[in-house]
Tab-separated table of C-alpha atoms in Angstrom:
chain	number	residue	atom	x	y	z
A	70	MET	CA	0.327	-57.053	11.177
A	71	THR	CA	-2.580	-59.293	11.897
A	72	GLY	CA	-0.217	-61.778	13.792
A	73	ALA	CA	0.093	-58.804	16.467
A	74	ASP	CA	-3.680	-59.235	17.182
A	75	ARG	CA	-5.425	-62.109	18.614
A	76	LEU	CA	-8.309	-61.521	15.901
A	77	GLY	CA	-5.748	-62.230	13.061
A	78	LEU	CA	-4.684	-65.590	14.262
A	79	PRO	CA	-7.379	-67.706	12.393
A	80	PHE	CA	-6.642	-65.797	9.263
A	81	ARG	CA	-3.073	-66.155	9.464
A	82	ASP	CA	-3.020	-70.019	9.845
A	83	GLY	CA	-5.670	-70.304	6.984
A	84	ARG	CA	-8.636	-71.372	9.466
A	85	LEU	CA	-10.649	-68.418	8.362
A	86	HIS	CA	-10.799	-66.359	5.148
A	87	LEU	CA	-11.914	-62.926	4.485
A	88	PRO	CA	-15.612	-62.877	2.949
A	89	GLU	CA	-15.874	-61.786	-0.543
A	90	GLY	CA	-18.836	-59.692	0.526
A	91	TYR	CA	-18.853	-56.714	2.898
A	92	PRO	CA	-19.340	-54.977	5.391
A	93	ILE	CA	-17.793	-56.697	8.273
A	94	VAL	CA	-19.149	-55.293	11.447
A	95	ALA	CA	-17.258	-54.980	14.833
A	96	TRP	CA	-19.559	-54.668	17.707
A	97	ASN	CA	-18.073	-52.973	20.752
A	98	GLY	CA	-14.962	-52.556	18.252
A	99	ARG	CA	-11.853	-50.329	19.377
A	100	LEU	CA	-8.799	-49.424	17.698
A	101	ARG	CA	-6.576	-52.571	17.165
A	102	PRO	CA	-4.024	-53.870	14.488
A	103	PHE	CA	-6.601	-56.290	12.995
A	104	TYR	CA	-9.049	-53.520	12.048
A	105	ARG	CA	-6.407	-51.161	10.748
A	106	TRP	CA	-5.272	-54.098	8.437
A	107	LEU	CA	-8.809	-54.514	7.305
A	108	GLY	CA	-9.120	-50.979	6.675
A	109	PRO	CA	-12.014	-48.477	6.953
A	110	GLU	CA	-13.628	-49.113	3.618
A	111	ARG	CA	-14.337	-52.839	4.605
A	112	LEU	CA	-15.164	-52.503	8.299
A	113	ASN	CA	-18.130	-50.772	9.881
A	114	VAL	CA	-18.085	-50.401	13.767
A	115	VAL	CA	-20.784	-50.202	16.370
A	116	GLN	CA	-19.519	-48.387	19.486
A	117	ASP	CA	-21.300	-46.841	22.433
A	118	ASP	CA	-18.439	-45.251	24.157
A	119	ARG	CA	-17.702	-41.498	23.135
A	120	THR	CA	-13.944	-41.640	23.729
A	121	ARG	CA	-13.596	-44.828	21.495
A	122	TYR	CA	-16.151	-43.639	19.053
A	123	ASP	CA	-14.051	-40.463	18.413
A	124	GLN	CA	-10.919	-42.491	18.205
A	125	LEU	CA	-12.255	-44.771	15.557
A	126	VAL	CA	-13.681	-41.743	13.681
A	127	ALA	CA	-10.263	-39.985	13.895
A	128	GLU	CA	-8.729	-42.938	12.011
A	129	GLY	CA	-11.448	-42.857	9.097
A	130	PHE	CA	-13.594	-45.705	10.323
A	131	ARG	CA	-17.434	-45.630	9.863
A	132	VAL	CA	-18.765	-45.721	13.450
A	133	ARG	CA	-22.240	-45.577	14.809
A	134	THR	CA	-23.955	-46.388	18.086
A	135	ALA	CA	-26.230	-49.175	16.634
A	136	THR	CA	-26.729	-50.768	13.195
A	137	GLU	CA	-29.373	-52.951	11.433
A	138	GLU	CA	-27.183	-53.840	8.442
A	139	THR	CA	-26.279	-57.446	7.484
A	140	ALA	CA	-22.689	-58.460	7.852
A	141	PHE	CA	-20.740	-61.318	6.067
A	142	LEU	CA	-18.342	-61.204	9.110
A	143	ALA	CA	-19.046	-59.992	12.417
A	144	VAL	CA	-16.810	-59.470	15.596
A	145	ALA	CA	-18.211	-59.038	19.213
A	146	GLU	CA	-15.737	-57.844	21.777
A	147	LEU	CA	-16.393	-58.317	25.266
A	148	ASP	CA	-17.925	-55.666	27.633
A	149	ARG	CA	-17.216	-55.352	31.393
A	150	SER	CA	-20.798	-56.591	31.776
A	151	ARG	CA	-21.435	-60.074	31.115
A	152	GLN	CA	-25.179	-59.173	30.347
A	153	ARG	CA	-24.342	-56.608	27.829
A	154	THR	CA	-21.770	-59.005	26.294
A	155	LEU	CA	-24.407	-61.378	25.592
A	156	GLY	CA	-26.454	-58.743	24.186
A	157	LEU	CA	-23.658	-57.633	21.737
A	158	ILE	CA	-23.110	-61.240	20.687
A	159	GLY	CA	-26.879	-61.972	20.199
A	160	ALA	CA	-27.159	-58.714	18.071
A	161	ALA	CA	-24.036	-59.347	16.067
A	162	TYR	CA	-25.400	-63.176	15.315
A	163	SER	CA	-28.881	-61.968	14.506
A	164	ARG	CA	-27.425	-59.242	11.912
A	165	LEU	CA	-25.136	-61.744	10.458
A	166	ARG	CA	-26.004	-63.382	6.990
A	167	PRO	CA	-26.562	-67.239	7.074
A	168	GLY	CA	-23.322	-68.872	6.599
A	169	GLY	CA	-21.456	-65.785	7.722
A	170	THR	CA	-18.815	-65.939	10.532
A	171	LEU	CA	-19.168	-64.475	14.187
A	172	MET	CA	-15.811	-64.044	15.938
A	173	ILE	CA	-15.902	-63.327	19.564
A	174	ASP	CA	-12.846	-61.957	21.287
A	175	GLY	CA	-11.871	-61.063	24.757
A	176	ASP	CA	-9.453	-61.358	27.774
A	177	ARG	CA	-9.616	-64.135	30.627
A	178	GLY	CA	-10.097	-61.136	32.863
A	179	GLU	CA	-13.154	-60.050	31.168
A	180	GLY	CA	-14.742	-63.429	31.268
A	181	ILE	CA	-13.993	-64.878	27.855
A	182	ASP	CA	-13.912	-68.529	29.351
A	183	GLY	CA	-17.306	-68.066	30.743
A	184	ILE	CA	-18.498	-66.610	27.559
A	185	LEU	CA	-17.298	-69.641	25.517
A	186	LYS	CA	-18.948	-72.102	27.743
A	187	THR	CA	-22.209	-70.248	27.461
A	188	VAL	CA	-21.959	-69.901	23.750
A	189	ARG	CA	-21.058	-73.649	23.454
A	190	SER	CA	-24.221	-74.578	25.332
A	191	ILE	CA	-26.407	-73.161	22.732
A	192	HIS	CA	-24.556	-73.199	19.372
A	193	PRO	CA	-21.543	-75.296	17.982
A	194	VAL	CA	-18.323	-73.475	17.953
A	195	ASP	CA	-16.183	-73.961	15.062
A	196	GLY	CA	-12.788	-72.901	16.584
A	197	CYS	CA	-11.089	-71.280	19.442
A	198	LEU	CA	-7.409	-69.934	19.683
A	199	SER	CA	-5.626	-68.511	22.802
A	200	LYS	CA	-3.204	-65.559	22.919
A	201	ALA	CA	-2.177	-63.049	25.410
A	202	HIS	CA	-4.337	-64.079	28.362
A	203	GLY	CA	-7.459	-64.345	26.100
A	204	ARG	CA	-9.327	-66.036	23.442
A	205	VAL	CA	-10.897	-65.725	20.317
A	206	LEU	CA	-13.579	-68.015	19.146
A	207	TRP	CA	-15.589	-68.295	16.037
A	208	LEU	CA	-19.015	-69.961	14.672
A	209	THR	CA	-21.054	-70.074	11.671
A	210	ARG	CA	-24.581	-68.589	11.428
A	211	ARG	CA	-27.263	-71.235	10.703
A	212	GLU	CA	-29.820	-70.574	8.163
A	213	SER	CA	-32.703	-70.424	10.656
A	214	GLY	CA	-30.778	-68.411	13.138
A	215	SER	CA	-31.147	-69.147	16.793
A	216	SER	CA	-33.992	-68.071	19.217
A	217	ALA	CA	-31.392	-67.946	22.156
A	218	PHE	CA	-29.210	-65.164	20.250
A	219	ASP	CA	-32.478	-63.209	19.565
A	220	ALA	CA	-33.151	-63.255	23.137
A	221	TRP	CA	-29.764	-62.268	24.287
A	222	GLN	CA	-30.005	-59.119	22.077
A	223	GLN	CA	-33.196	-58.099	23.777
A	224	GLN	CA	-30.775	-57.151	26.792
A	225	LEU	CA	-29.589	-54.061	24.847
A	226	VAL	CA	-33.233	-52.722	24.766
A	227	PRO	CA	-34.104	-50.325	27.764
A	228	SER	CA	-36.368	-51.663	30.217
A	229	PRO	CA	-37.505	-50.568	33.758
A	230	ASN	CA	-35.271	-51.336	36.585
A	231	ALA	CA	-36.093	-51.773	40.273
A	232	ALA	CA	-36.415	-47.963	40.509
A	233	GLY	CA	-38.810	-47.827	37.756
A	234	PHE	CA	-36.418	-46.060	35.469
A	235	GLN	CA	-35.345	-47.098	32.012
A	236	SER	CA	-31.862	-48.818	32.038
A	237	VAL	CA	-29.805	-51.266	30.165
A	238	PRO	CA	-27.106	-53.755	31.238
A	239	GLY	CA	-23.686	-52.397	31.340
A	240	LEU	CA	-24.466	-48.872	32.745
A	241	PHE	CA	-23.318	-47.772	36.284
A	242	SER	CA	-25.678	-49.471	38.861
A	243	ALA	CA	-28.009	-50.473	36.018
A	244	ASP	CA	-30.309	-52.364	38.078
A	245	ASP	CA	-31.274	-49.911	40.864
A	246	VAL	CA	-30.278	-46.511	42.522
A	247	ASP	CA	-26.685	-46.658	43.702
A	248	PRO	CA	-26.427	-46.162	47.418
A	249	GLY	CA	-23.757	-43.561	46.946
A	250	SER	CA	-26.031	-41.434	44.722
A	251	ALA	CA	-29.094	-41.747	47.395
A	252	LEU	CA	-26.665	-40.533	49.998
A	253	LEU	CA	-25.742	-37.624	47.859
A	254	ALA	CA	-29.403	-36.805	47.072
A	255	ARG	CA	-30.404	-36.800	50.710
A	256	ASN	CA	-27.500	-34.522	51.445
A	257	LEU	CA	-28.034	-31.840	48.691
A	258	PRO	CA	-28.895	-28.324	49.680
A	259	PRO	CA	-31.326	-26.229	47.727
A	260	LEU	CA	-29.916	-25.809	44.204
A	261	ARG	CA	-30.480	-23.011	41.847
A	262	GLY	CA	-29.072	-21.654	38.634
A	263	THR	CA	-27.280	-23.899	36.026
A	264	GLY	CA	-25.739	-26.980	36.872
A	265	ILE	CA	-24.101	-30.295	35.222
A	266	ASP	CA	-24.382	-33.851	36.306
A	267	LEU	CA	-20.996	-35.249	35.317
A	268	GLY	CA	-21.274	-38.993	34.571
A	269	ALA	CA	-24.990	-38.695	34.942
A	270	GLY	CA	-25.762	-42.330	33.976
A	271	TRP	CA	-29.314	-43.111	33.328
A	272	GLY	CA	-30.474	-39.992	35.267
A	273	TRP	CA	-31.717	-40.826	38.472
A	274	LEU	CA	-29.671	-38.108	40.410
A	275	SER	CA	-30.671	-35.429	38.083
A	276	HIS	CA	-34.247	-36.231	38.212
A	277	HIS	CA	-34.103	-36.196	42.099
A	278	ALA	CA	-32.319	-32.663	42.001
A	279	LEU	CA	-34.884	-31.136	39.233
A	280	THR	CA	-37.810	-32.605	41.216
A	281	GLY	CA	-36.881	-30.784	44.520
A	282	ASN	CA	-35.428	-27.556	43.173
A	283	PRO	CA	-37.695	-25.341	40.945
A	284	GLU	CA	-34.999	-22.678	40.968
A	285	ILE	CA	-32.741	-24.825	38.804
A	286	HIS	CA	-32.743	-23.027	35.334
A	287	ARG	CA	-30.923	-25.558	33.503
A	288	LEU	CA	-29.193	-28.936	34.317
A	289	THR	CA	-26.950	-30.772	31.631
A	290	LEU	CA	-26.424	-34.408	31.804
A	291	VAL	CA	-22.963	-35.422	30.490
A	292	ASP	CA	-22.226	-39.106	30.050
A	293	SER	CA	-19.660	-41.059	27.772
A	294	ARG	CA	-22.023	-43.822	27.119
A	295	HIS	CA	-24.679	-43.273	24.522
A	296	ALA	CA	-27.016	-45.806	25.941
A	297	ALA	CA	-26.951	-43.767	29.149
A	298	ILE	CA	-27.892	-40.630	27.384
A	299	GLU	CA	-30.705	-42.398	25.699
A	300	CYS	CA	-32.084	-43.912	28.851
A	301	ALA	CA	-31.850	-40.533	30.547
A	302	ARG	CA	-33.844	-39.069	27.693
A	303	MET	CA	-36.675	-41.509	28.527
A	304	ASN	CA	-36.466	-41.078	32.106
A	305	ILE	CA	-36.480	-36.964	32.418
A	306	LYS	CA	-39.016	-34.951	30.685
A	307	ASP	CA	-38.149	-31.650	31.884
A	308	GLY	CA	-37.672	-28.578	29.775
A	309	ARG	CA	-34.761	-27.458	31.880
A	310	VAL	CA	-32.563	-30.540	30.945
A	311	ARG	CA	-29.850	-30.567	28.294
A	312	PHE	CA	-28.332	-33.920	27.340
A	313	ALA	CA	-24.478	-34.235	26.374
A	314	TRP	CA	-22.957	-37.510	24.888
A	315	ALA	CA	-19.360	-36.724	25.786
A	316	ASP	CA	-16.462	-38.015	27.591
A	317	ALA	CA	-16.700	-36.369	31.047
A	318	LEU	CA	-13.162	-35.647	31.349
A	319	ALA	CA	-13.067	-33.846	28.006
A	320	TYR	CA	-16.490	-31.895	28.338
A	321	ALA	CA	-15.761	-28.160	27.902
A	322	GLY	CA	-19.334	-27.122	28.659
A	323	GLU	CA	-21.247	-24.100	27.390
A	324	GLY	CA	-20.082	-21.569	29.934
A	325	GLU	CA	-19.498	-21.709	33.619
A	326	VAL	CA	-22.107	-23.210	35.834
A	327	ASP	CA	-23.201	-22.765	39.556
A	328	PHE	CA	-22.946	-26.351	40.765
A	329	VAL	CA	-21.750	-29.649	39.411
A	330	LEU	CA	-23.199	-33.043	40.744
A	331	MET	CA	-20.826	-35.848	40.745
A	332	ASN	CA	-20.854	-39.866	41.656
A	333	PRO	CA	-17.476	-40.294	39.672
A	334	PRO	CA	-16.528	-43.764	38.590
A	335	PHE	CA	-13.409	-45.478	40.100
A	336	HIS	CA	-12.773	-47.981	37.536
A	337	MET	CA	-13.005	-48.336	33.712
A	338	THR	CA	-11.929	-52.033	33.500
A	339	ARG	CA	-12.398	-54.457	36.431
A	340	ARG	CA	-9.366	-52.986	38.249
A	341	PRO	CA	-10.107	-50.000	40.547
A	342	ASP	CA	-8.527	-46.673	39.398
A	343	PRO	CA	-8.985	-43.854	41.982
A	344	GLY	CA	-7.034	-41.440	39.449
A	345	LEU	CA	-10.593	-41.406	37.647
A	346	GLY	CA	-12.246	-39.693	40.634
A	347	ARG	CA	-9.352	-37.232	40.878
A	348	ALA	CA	-9.576	-36.452	37.080
A	349	PHE	CA	-13.346	-35.736	37.506
A	350	ILE	CA	-12.837	-33.245	40.347
A	351	ARG	CA	-10.248	-31.590	38.320
A	352	ARG	CA	-12.717	-31.346	35.374
A	353	ALA	CA	-15.517	-30.123	37.625
A	354	ALA	CA	-13.261	-27.236	38.991
A	355	THR	CA	-13.019	-25.980	35.292
A	356	LEU	CA	-16.661	-26.026	34.684
A	357	LEU	CA	-17.741	-24.153	37.620
A	358	ASN	CA	-18.039	-20.354	38.127
A	359	PRO	CA	-15.716	-18.532	40.680
A	360	ASN	CA	-18.354	-18.984	43.294
A	361	GLY	CA	-19.719	-22.479	42.050
A	362	THR	CA	-20.062	-25.595	44.233
A	363	LEU	CA	-19.098	-29.251	43.685
A	364	HIS	CA	-21.416	-31.853	45.391
A	365	LEU	CA	-19.540	-35.214	45.318
A	366	VAL	CA	-20.102	-38.780	46.617
A	367	GLY	CA	-17.304	-41.164	46.679
A	368	ASN	CA	-16.206	-44.425	48.335
A	369	ARG	CA	-15.005	-43.647	51.683
A	370	ARG	CA	-11.578	-45.271	51.531
A	371	LEU	CA	-10.800	-43.226	48.302
A	372	ALA	CA	-8.543	-40.218	49.184
A	373	TYR	CA	-9.870	-37.333	47.225
A	374	GLU	CA	-8.814	-34.871	49.643
A	375	SER	CA	-5.575	-33.543	48.124
A	376	SER	CA	-7.149	-33.128	44.806
A	377	LEU	CA	-10.017	-31.141	46.359
A	378	GLY	CA	-7.516	-28.941	48.064
A	379	ALA	CA	-5.581	-28.466	44.909
A	380	CYS	CA	-8.828	-27.655	42.930
A	381	PHE	CA	-10.719	-25.759	45.565
A	382	ARG	CA	-10.375	-23.153	48.067
A	383	SER	CA	-12.593	-24.830	50.575
A	384	PHE	CA	-14.172	-28.262	50.961
A	385	ARG	CA	-15.793	-30.366	53.839
A	386	THR	CA	-17.392	-33.664	54.438
A	387	VAL	CA	-21.061	-33.252	55.051
A	388	SER	CA	-22.236	-36.864	55.468
A	389	GLU	CA	-20.574	-40.491	55.778
A	390	ALA	CA	-22.636	-43.674	55.827
A	391	GLY	CA	-22.518	-47.235	54.178
A	392	GLY	CA	-18.983	-46.698	52.996
A	393	TYR	CA	-19.595	-43.471	51.456
A	394	LYS	CA	-18.827	-39.866	51.992
A	395	VAL	CA	-20.556	-36.797	50.780
A	396	ILE	CA	-18.153	-33.808	50.101
A	397	ARG	CA	-19.051	-30.201	49.233
A	398	ALA	CA	-16.296	-28.037	47.591
A	399	THR	CA	-16.643	-24.400	46.898
A	400	ARG	CA	-14.917	-21.696	45.196
A	401	PRO	CA	-12.770	-23.437	42.479
A	402	ARG	CA	-9.094	-22.306	42.116
A	403	PRO	CA	-8.277	-20.814	38.703
A	404	GLY	CA	-6.299	-23.050	36.461
A	405	PRO	CA	-6.497	-26.359	38.462
């Protein structure tokens, strides 16, 4: 079974052996044959994404969003963000027992070749194998550890970005306010009642909406990334706010709301996927009351109009600038 998974290659040919002690910890782990072969009793998984978290829990794995436990074998899977990847590698190495093995796995499209070069510049790499357009590499933790790995793991700790808000690498527009969100904020009408920020990130758009609209009674921030929700908690201190760590496309809400704010993603990997934005539109329509309004910003070249027409009785573009368009849609259709 492990032969079907790149992580299993060094075990299959005898270059690596499973440790006598446990646990094995997988950082940014997702369901794959190697982990199923190990079994839930030997593996702990650190996963920040709610969808992947729930998938692993359903398979019986012990999953958490962070850990301080010492591992005998650690795996770090690459993230789309290079900075977050280095943070995960640093955390995995720092929480590995001396003499333990750290495996790093990723596809070439995710940047594994650059990660291999960077790791080699600070620490000896014991081995590297290639398969299926990617690599798995491994190294042994030194007795004294490494200050470089310690520094890398600090990238997982929230810190102020250019806008003065707490953020971490790997979140959407982590370093500053996204221009699309800024355009949407400038074109929001007065808001009142209850609302949802669907895919709220570290919370800037919600913070802006709450600051200028005292008639908002409740605003729920929804995001699939646990780090995003934790940063948003730090950034917004307002009694009207609720936080939901949830897959935005599966979020059922707590009753219909008056408005939804949305700057939907258009890719989950490095490849654009306009279908994501359309799925966000459909989800927003199910969350709104019959007279509710969707306030949406998207890339101007993404064709959301057909989805908007299928889900709402009325919509219009209220602003276009800098490659973005702000759309306001009202009166969701039943059962979109």
